[in-house]
XYZ file of C-alpha atoms in Angstrom:
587
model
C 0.000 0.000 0.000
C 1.110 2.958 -0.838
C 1.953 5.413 2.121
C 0.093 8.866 2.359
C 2.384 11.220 4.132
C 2.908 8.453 6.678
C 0.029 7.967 7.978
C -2.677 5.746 9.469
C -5.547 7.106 7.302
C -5.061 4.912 4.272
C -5.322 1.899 6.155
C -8.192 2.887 7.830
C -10.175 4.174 4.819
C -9.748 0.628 3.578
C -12.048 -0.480 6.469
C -14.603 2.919 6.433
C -17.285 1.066 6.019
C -16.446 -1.546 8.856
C -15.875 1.260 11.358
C -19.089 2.795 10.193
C -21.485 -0.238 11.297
C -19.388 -1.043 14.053
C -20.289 2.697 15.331
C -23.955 2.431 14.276
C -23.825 -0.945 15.862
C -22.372 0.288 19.224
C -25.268 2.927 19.562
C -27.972 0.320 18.838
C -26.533 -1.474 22.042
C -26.396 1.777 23.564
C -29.460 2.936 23.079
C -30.992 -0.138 24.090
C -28.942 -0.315 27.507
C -30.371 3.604 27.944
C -33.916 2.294 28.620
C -33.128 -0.456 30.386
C -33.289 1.802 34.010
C -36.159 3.814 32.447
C -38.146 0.361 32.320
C -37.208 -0.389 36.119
C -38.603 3.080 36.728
C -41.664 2.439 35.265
C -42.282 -0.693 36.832
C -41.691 0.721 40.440
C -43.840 4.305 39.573
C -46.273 1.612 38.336
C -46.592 -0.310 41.285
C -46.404 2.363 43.698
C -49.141 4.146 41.818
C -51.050 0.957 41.766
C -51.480 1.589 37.888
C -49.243 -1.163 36.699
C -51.049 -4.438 37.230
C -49.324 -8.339 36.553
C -50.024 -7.767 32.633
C -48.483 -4.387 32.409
C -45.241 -5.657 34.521
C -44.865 -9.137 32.090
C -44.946 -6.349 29.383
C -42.205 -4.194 30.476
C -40.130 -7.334 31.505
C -40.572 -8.411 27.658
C -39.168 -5.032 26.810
C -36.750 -5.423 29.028
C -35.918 -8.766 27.512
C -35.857 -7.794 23.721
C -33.406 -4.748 24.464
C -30.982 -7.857 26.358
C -31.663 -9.715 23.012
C -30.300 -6.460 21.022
C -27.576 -5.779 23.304
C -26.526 -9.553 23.335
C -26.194 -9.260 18.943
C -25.611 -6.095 19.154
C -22.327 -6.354 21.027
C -21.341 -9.313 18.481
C -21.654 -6.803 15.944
C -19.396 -4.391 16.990
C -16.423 -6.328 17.786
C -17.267 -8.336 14.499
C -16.635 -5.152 12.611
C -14.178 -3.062 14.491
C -12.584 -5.416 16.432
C -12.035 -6.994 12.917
C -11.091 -4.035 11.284
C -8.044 -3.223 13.743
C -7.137 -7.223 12.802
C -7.318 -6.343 9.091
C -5.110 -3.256 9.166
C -2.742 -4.856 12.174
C -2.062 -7.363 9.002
C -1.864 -4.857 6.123
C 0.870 -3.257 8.203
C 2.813 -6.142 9.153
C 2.979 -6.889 5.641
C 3.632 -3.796 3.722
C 5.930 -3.049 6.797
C 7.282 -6.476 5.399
C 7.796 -5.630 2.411
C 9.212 -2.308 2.572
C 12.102 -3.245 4.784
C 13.083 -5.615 1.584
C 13.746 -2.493 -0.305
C 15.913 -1.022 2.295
C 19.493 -1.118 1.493
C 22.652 -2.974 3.322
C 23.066 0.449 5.173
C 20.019 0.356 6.865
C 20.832 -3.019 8.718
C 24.447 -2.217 9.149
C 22.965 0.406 12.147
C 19.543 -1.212 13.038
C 20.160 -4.093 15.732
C 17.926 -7.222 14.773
C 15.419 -7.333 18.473
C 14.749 -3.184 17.797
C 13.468 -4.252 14.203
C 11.897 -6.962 15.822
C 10.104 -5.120 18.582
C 8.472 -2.883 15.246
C 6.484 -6.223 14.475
C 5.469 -7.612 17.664
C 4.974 -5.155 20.498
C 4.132 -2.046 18.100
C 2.103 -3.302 16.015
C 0.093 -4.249 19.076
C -0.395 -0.735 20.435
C -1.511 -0.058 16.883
C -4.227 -2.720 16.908
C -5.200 -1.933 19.986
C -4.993 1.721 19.249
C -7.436 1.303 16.155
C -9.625 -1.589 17.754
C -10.668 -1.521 21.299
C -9.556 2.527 21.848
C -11.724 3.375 19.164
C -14.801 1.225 20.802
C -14.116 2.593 23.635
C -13.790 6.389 22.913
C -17.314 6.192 20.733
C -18.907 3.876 23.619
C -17.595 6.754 25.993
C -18.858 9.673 23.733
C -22.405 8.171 22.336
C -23.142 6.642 25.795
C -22.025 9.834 27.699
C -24.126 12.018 25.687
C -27.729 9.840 25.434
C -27.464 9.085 29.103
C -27.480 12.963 29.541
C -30.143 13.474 27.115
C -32.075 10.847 28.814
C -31.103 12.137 32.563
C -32.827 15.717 31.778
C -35.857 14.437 29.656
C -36.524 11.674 32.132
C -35.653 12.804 35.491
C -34.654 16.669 35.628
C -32.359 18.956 34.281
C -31.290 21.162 37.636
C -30.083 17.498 39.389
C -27.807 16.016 36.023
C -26.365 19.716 36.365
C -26.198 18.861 40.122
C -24.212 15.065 38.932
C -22.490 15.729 35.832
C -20.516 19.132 36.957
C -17.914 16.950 39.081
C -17.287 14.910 36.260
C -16.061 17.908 34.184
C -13.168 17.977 35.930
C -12.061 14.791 34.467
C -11.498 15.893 31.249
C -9.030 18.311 32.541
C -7.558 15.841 34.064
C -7.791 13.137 30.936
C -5.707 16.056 29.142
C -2.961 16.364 31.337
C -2.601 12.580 31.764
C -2.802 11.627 28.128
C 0.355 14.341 27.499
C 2.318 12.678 30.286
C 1.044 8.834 29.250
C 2.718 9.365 25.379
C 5.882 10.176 27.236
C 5.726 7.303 29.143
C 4.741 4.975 26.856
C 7.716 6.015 24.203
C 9.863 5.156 26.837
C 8.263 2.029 27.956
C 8.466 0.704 24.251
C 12.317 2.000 23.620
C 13.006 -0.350 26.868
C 11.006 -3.477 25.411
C 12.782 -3.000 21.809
C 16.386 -2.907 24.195
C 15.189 -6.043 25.554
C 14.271 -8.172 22.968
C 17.835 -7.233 21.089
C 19.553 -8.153 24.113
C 17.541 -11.974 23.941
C 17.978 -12.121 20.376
C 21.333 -11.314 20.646
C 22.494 -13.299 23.659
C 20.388 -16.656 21.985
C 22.394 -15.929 18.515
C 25.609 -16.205 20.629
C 25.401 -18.609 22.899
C 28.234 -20.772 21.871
C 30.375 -17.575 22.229
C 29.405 -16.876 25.303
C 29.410 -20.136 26.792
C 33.344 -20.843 24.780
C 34.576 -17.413 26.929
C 32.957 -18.505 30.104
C 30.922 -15.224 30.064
C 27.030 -16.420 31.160
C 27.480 -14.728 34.763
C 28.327 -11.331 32.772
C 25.933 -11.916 30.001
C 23.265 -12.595 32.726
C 23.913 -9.206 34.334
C 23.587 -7.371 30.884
C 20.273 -9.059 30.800
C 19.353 -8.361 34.262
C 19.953 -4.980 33.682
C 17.685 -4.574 30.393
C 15.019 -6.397 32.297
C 15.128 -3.951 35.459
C 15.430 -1.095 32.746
C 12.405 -2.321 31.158
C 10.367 -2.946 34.099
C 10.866 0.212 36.114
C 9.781 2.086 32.419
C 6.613 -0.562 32.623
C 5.723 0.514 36.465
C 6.151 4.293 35.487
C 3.216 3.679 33.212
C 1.358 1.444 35.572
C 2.098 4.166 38.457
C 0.607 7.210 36.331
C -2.673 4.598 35.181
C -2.796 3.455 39.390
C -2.815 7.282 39.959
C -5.101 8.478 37.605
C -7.955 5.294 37.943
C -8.473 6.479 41.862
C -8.491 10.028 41.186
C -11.739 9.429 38.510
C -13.083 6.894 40.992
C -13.122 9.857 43.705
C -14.646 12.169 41.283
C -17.015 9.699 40.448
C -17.956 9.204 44.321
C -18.647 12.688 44.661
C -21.012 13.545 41.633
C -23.063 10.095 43.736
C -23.036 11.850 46.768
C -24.158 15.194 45.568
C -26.965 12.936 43.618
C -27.818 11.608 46.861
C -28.410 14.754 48.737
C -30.039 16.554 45.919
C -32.178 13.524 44.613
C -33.148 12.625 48.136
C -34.776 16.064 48.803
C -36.472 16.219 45.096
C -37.945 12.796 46.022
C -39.125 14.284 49.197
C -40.314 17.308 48.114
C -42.201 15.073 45.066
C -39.931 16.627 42.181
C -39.294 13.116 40.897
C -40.737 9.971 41.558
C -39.329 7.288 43.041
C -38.923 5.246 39.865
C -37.183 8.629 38.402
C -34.764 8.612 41.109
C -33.492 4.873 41.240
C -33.692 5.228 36.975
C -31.277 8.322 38.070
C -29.022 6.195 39.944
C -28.951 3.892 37.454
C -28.412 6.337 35.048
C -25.436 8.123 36.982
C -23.594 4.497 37.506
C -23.520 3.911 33.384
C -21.720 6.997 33.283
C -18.670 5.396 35.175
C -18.194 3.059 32.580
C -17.684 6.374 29.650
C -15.501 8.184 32.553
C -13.463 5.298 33.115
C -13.577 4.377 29.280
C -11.728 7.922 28.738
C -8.486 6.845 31.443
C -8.175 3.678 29.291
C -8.765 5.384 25.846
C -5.893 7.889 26.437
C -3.634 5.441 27.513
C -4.287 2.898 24.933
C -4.089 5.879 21.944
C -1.368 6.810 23.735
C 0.787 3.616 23.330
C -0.551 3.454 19.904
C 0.528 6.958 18.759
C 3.987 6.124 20.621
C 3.863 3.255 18.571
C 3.324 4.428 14.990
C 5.795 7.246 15.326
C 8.496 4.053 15.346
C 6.699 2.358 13.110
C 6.741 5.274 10.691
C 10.641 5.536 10.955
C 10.675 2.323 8.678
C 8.171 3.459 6.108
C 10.355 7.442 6.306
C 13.653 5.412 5.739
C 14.471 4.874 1.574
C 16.605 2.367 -0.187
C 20.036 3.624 -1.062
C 19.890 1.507 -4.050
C 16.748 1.710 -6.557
C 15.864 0.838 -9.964
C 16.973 3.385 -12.298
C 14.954 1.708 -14.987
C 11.661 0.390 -15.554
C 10.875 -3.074 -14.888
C 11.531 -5.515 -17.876
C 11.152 -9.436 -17.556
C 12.490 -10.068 -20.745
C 15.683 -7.880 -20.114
C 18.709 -10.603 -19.388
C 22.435 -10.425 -18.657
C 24.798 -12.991 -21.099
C 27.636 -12.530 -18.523
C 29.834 -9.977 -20.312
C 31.599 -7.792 -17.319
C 33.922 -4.786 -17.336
C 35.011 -2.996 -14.564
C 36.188 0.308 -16.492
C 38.359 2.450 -14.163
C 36.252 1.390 -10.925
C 36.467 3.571 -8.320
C 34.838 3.302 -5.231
C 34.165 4.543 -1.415
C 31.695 3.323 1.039
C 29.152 6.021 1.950
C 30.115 6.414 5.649
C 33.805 6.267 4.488
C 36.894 8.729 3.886
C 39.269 6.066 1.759
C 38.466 4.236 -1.435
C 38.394 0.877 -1.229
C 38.996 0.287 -4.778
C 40.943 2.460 -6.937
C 40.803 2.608 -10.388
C 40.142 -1.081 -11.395
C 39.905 -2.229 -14.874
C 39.031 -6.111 -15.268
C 37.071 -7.612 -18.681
C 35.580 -11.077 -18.051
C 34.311 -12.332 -21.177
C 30.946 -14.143 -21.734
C 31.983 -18.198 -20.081
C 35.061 -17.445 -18.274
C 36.085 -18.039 -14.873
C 37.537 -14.972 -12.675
C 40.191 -15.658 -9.750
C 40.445 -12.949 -7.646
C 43.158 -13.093 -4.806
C 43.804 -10.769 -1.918
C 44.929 -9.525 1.574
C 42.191 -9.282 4.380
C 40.628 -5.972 3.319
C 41.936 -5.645 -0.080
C 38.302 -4.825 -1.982
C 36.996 -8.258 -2.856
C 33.855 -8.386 -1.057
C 33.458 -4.929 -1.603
C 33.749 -5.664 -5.525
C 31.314 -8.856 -5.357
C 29.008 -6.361 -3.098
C 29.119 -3.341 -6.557
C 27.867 -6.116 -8.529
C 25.396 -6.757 -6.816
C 24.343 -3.395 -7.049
C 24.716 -4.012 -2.922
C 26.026 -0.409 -2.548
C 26.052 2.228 -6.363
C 29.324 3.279 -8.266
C 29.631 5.996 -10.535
C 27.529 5.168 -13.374
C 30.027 3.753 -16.460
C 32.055 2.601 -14.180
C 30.633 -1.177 -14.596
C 29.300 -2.530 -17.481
C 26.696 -5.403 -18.070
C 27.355 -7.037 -21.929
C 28.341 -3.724 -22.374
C 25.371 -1.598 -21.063
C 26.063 -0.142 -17.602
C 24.700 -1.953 -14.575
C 22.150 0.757 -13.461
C 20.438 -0.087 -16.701
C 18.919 -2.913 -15.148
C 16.507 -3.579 -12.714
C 17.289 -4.943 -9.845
C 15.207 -8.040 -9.663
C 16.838 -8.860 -13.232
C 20.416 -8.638 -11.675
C 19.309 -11.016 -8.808
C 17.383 -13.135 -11.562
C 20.671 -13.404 -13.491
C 23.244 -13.981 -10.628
C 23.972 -16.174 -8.093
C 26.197 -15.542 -5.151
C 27.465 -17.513 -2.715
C 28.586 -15.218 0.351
C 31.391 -15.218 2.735
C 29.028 -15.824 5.648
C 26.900 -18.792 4.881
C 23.173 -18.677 5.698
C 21.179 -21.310 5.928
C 17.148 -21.308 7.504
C 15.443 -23.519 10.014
C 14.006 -25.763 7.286
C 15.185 -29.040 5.738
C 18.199 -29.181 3.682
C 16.199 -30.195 0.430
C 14.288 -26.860 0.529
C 17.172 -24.755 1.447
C 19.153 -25.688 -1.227
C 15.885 -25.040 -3.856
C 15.452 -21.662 -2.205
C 16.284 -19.875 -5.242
C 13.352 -21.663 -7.011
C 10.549 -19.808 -7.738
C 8.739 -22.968 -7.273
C 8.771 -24.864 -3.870
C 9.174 -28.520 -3.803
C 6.225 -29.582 -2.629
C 4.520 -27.407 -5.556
C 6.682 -29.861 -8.127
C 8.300 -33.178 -7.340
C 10.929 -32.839 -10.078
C 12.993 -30.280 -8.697
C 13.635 -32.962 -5.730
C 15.991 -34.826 -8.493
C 17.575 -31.431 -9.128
C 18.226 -30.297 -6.244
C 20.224 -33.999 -5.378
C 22.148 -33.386 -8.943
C 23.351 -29.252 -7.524
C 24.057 -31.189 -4.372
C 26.328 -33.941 -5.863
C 28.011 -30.925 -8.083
C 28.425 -29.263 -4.584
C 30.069 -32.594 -3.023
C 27.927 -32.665 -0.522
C 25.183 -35.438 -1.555
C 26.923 -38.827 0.632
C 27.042 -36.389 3.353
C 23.330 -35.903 3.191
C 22.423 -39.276 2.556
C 24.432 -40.299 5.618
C 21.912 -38.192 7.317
C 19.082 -40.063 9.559
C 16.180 -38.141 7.228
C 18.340 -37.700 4.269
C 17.323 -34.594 2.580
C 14.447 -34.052 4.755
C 16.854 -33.438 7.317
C 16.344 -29.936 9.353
C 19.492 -28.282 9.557
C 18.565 -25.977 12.778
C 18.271 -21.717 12.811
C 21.205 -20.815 10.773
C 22.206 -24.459 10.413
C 23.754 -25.092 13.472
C 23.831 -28.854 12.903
C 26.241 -28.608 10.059
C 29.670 -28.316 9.592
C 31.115 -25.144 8.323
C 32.726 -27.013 5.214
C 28.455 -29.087 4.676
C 27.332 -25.548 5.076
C 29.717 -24.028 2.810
C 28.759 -27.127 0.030
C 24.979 -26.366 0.957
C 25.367 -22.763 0.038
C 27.556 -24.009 -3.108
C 24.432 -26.191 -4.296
C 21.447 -23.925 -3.892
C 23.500 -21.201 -6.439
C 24.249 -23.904 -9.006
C 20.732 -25.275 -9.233
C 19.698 -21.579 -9.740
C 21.902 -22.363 -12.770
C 22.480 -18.425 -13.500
C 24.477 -16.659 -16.389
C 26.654 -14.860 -13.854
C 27.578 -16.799 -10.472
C 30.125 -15.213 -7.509
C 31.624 -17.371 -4.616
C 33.261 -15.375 -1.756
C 35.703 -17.363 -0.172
C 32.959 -20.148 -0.123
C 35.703 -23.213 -0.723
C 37.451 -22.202 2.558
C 36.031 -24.775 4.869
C 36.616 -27.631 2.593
C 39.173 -29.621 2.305
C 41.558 -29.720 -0.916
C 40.276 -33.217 -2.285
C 36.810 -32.287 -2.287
C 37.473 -28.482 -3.492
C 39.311 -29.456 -5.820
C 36.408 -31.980 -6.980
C 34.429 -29.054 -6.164
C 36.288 -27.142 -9.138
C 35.895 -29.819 -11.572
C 32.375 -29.761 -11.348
C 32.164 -26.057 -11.830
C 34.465 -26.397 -14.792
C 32.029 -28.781 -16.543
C 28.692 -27.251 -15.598
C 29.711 -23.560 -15.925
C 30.804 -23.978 -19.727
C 29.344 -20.841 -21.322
C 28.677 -19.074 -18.318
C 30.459 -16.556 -16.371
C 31.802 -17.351 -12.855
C 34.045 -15.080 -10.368
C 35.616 -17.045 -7.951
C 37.485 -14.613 -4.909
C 39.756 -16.825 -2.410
C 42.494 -17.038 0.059
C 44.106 -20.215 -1.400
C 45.810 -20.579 -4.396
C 44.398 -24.162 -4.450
C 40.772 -22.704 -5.163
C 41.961 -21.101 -8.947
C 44.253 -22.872 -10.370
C 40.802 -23.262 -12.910
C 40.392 -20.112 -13.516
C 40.983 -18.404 -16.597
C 42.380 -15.260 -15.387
C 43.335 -14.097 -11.864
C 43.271 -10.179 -10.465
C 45.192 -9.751 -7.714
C 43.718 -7.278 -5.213
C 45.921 -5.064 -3.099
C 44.838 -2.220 -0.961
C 41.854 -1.982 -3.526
C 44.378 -1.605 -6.620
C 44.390 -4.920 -9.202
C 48.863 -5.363 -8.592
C 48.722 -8.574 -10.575
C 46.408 -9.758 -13.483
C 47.404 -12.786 -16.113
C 46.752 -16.796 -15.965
C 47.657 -18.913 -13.077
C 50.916 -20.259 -14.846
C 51.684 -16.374 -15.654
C 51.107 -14.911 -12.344
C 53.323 -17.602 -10.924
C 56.363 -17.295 -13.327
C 55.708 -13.081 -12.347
C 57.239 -13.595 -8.971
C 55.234 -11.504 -7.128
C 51.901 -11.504 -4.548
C 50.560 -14.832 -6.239
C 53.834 -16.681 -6.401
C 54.874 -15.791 -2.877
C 51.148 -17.004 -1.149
C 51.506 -20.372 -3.805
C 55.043 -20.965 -2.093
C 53.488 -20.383 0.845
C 50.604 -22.569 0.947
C 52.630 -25.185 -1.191
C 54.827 -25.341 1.892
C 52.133 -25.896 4.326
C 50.739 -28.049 2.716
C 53.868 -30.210 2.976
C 54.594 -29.374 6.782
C 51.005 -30.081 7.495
């Protein structure tokens, strides 16, 4: 859904018509509670008088009766219709909420910690629902009760004693002001501390085996103990200011009774009202606790909704760094022609390039080596062509059209990239490895038999059939029940079976062992004929296939040429091959 200045209105103009018969809905009810205490009055005047005989009272009690019968449906209604609407727009949020933070660019996570983003979709979206469900029932309920119980106070009974009852109460909007200013503050705070929390869980669960390896649980207990004592002494400030503020109405409330009591008493004596008028009163004074009450809780509910959105809206105010420059076109496709002309680049937060004037051509079906220190640029160059973070336009060029010429979901279409950091979900190891599929497996049974081909061509098929469920096997959040090297291979198999024109491993051969990379290597030679692959590394070992290697130093390419060449140069390349060579033999 499109966002309208950031607000809540276009989400709640979905449901107008909802809201609308909820409302109309809610007064029924209320109008049929209203002459509930007028029928009790009649009944007692009735008796009293002696003009109400056995047939008259069965008749009011049936009146009495059907309004139960409308406020019984009637209540049904309403929470059938708002209640249902807040539900509706609680999930058109979530997902557009969803969806948006999809666009949002590298940068955004880099400074967002993972429980604050979190706490957006769990505890704020809450206070929304609540915010737009039960505060809105409750501040019409409030309002259309408040006012007909008036109406019917001076047309029923008198107007000089609901003066007499209702003038206390006005003091409680002065105080509902005062206290809804103070609740937003309150609640802000109360949220920051939850979102502070639930980073320091998700946090803390994500590293346990760190924490437990550096003996560290007392400490990270403490840290916890802290955010939870943070968090609760925010929580009691708001619970302190609602414990305040529910006596203060109830004492306000007491006295509008009293003055009732003395006033009404001497009407009734001095036969202003009748005695049916005055109980009817009473009755009628006690439903207008519920609308006084009603306002405490409406005011602190919109409150923690209000507190809420104005997070909330942070995500929707925050834009992708990196956007399509073009329209979108399906049929728009990348051979696997790539030129890095006179690259240049510096992260947006930094002060030094971290590549400098670059210039590498990898031709349609050739493998790219790229070698280099800790820090040297590689990532940084797998990360520009992924349009990850934007170079200068020209500066890289698609089958000789520059990159920003097209759209993003054609680029991640057209390749595959296997990252340093290897990320695997909670699911089974058969649907991990198809997640680049736009089809699932359980949608179509033949990409089972692919996905056991990428995972042979990734060396790591015996491993899964050694498993106890094979491919079904579930590999654990992150895949914690692999090995780095299985994860590594299971990372290596869900790119190939996405089979794309372009395909990048980072350092993704560096938990395996040489037999099975260089296996590994093989494979990639024979299925990645025509097709354009990149392949950055530490180890010499890992591109000896390759075509052509760059050698990255300090973001400048020092070395470029063949394998054989590079190691008849005498330089980076030949030292780290002498190197490794020698470990190797040690080892």
């Amino acid at each position: 859904m499109r966002q309208n200045k950031y607000t809540l209105l276009p989400y709640i103009l979905k449901y107008k018509w909802h809201y609308a018969i909820g409302v109309f809905v809610l007064m029924m009810v209320d109008l049929a509670n209203l002459y509930i205490p007028q029928f009790i009055g009649e009944i007692i005047d009735g008796i009293t008088s002696g003009i109400l005989d056995i047939r008259g009272v069965e008749w009011v009690i049936l009146k009495i009766f059907i309004a139960g019968i409308i406020i019984m449906i009637g209540r049904f209604g309403w929470r059938y219709f708002i209640i249902g609407a807040s539900r509706g727009i609680e999930y058109r949020l979530r997902d557009d909420m969803f969806s948006h933070m999809e666009t949002l660019s590298a940068r955004y996570y880099n400074s967002h910690k993972t429980g604050d983003l979190m706490a957006y979709f769990t505890n704020d979206l809450q206070a929304v629902r609540m915010g737009t469900g039960m505060a809105v029932i409750t501040t019409f309920d409030a309002v259309i009760m408040t006012i007909m119980v008036l109406v019917k106070m001076i047309v029923y009974v008198d107007f000089k004693l609901t003066m007499f009852a209702f003038v206390p109460l006005i003091f409680i909007a002065v105080g509902c002001y005062f206290y809804g200013m103070e609740s937003k503050k309150r609640q802000v705070k109360r949220q920051d501390a939850f979102s502070f929390l639930s980073d320091k869980v998700q946090e803390s669960i994500a590293g346990i085996r760190v924490v437990k390896a550096f003996v560290q649980e007392d400490e990270d207990f403490k840290a916890f103990e802290k955010a939870c004592e943070n968090s609760r002494e925010k929580n009691l400030d708001v619970v302190k200011l609602r414990a305040f503020f529910g006596p203060a109405l109830d004492a306000v409330i007491g006295i509008s009774v009293i003055v009732t009591l003395i006033a009404g008493g001497k009407m009734v004596l001095d036969g202003q009202v009748s005695i049916g008028q005055f109980v009817a009163f009473n009755s009628y004074i006690d439903m207008l606790v519920w609308p006084m009450i009603a306002a405490g809780d409406c005011i602190n509910t919109f409150s923690q909704a209000v507190a809420a959105w104005g997070r909330i809206k942070t995500i929707f105010e925050e834009k992708p760094d990196i956007v399509d420059m073009v329209p979108e076109n399906p049929d728009l496709g990348i051979s696997g022609d790539i030129k890095l002309d006179h690259l240049t680049f510096t992260y947006p937060d930094g002060t030094k390039p971290v590549l400098r004037d670059v210039n590498i051509h990898v031709k349609k079906g050739e493998m790219l080596g790229i070698l280099g220190r800790t820090g040297s640029g590689k990532s940084s160059l797998a990360d520009l062509l992924l349009r990850v973070y934007d170079c200068k336009k020209g500066m890289i060029l698609l089958d000789g059209k520059p990159i920003t010429d097209y759209p993003l979901s054609v680029l991640h279409r057209d390749i595959s990239y296997v990252p340093q950091e290897n990320f695997l979900f909670s699911d089974t190891l058969e649907e991990n490895i198809a997640f680049g599929l736009e089809d699932r497996i359980s949608d179509n049974p033949v990409i089972s038999d692919e996905v056991k081909q990428a995972a042979k061509n990734a060396c790591i098929h015996d491993n899964i059939m050694g498993f106890p469920d094979e491919y079904k096997t579930m590999v654990g959040e992150r895949g914690v029940t692999l090995s780095g090297g299985q994860k590594q291979r299971s990372s290596i198999a869900r790119a190939l079976l996405k089979d794309s024109p372009v395909l990048i491993l980072d350092d993704s051969l560096s938990a395996v062992d040489t037999d099975t990379e260089e296996k590994i290597l093989e494979n990639l030679v024979e299925i990645r004929k025509g097709k354009t692959t990149i392949v950055i590394a530490h180890r010499i070992s890992t591109l000896q296939k390759a075509d052509n290697v760059a050698v990255l130093l300090d973001g400048v390419i020092a070395e470029y040429g063949t394998p054989d060449e590079l190691l008849k140069l005498g330089g980076f390349y030949s030292d780290i091959s002498h190197k490794q060579q020698l470990e190797n033999e040690l080892g």
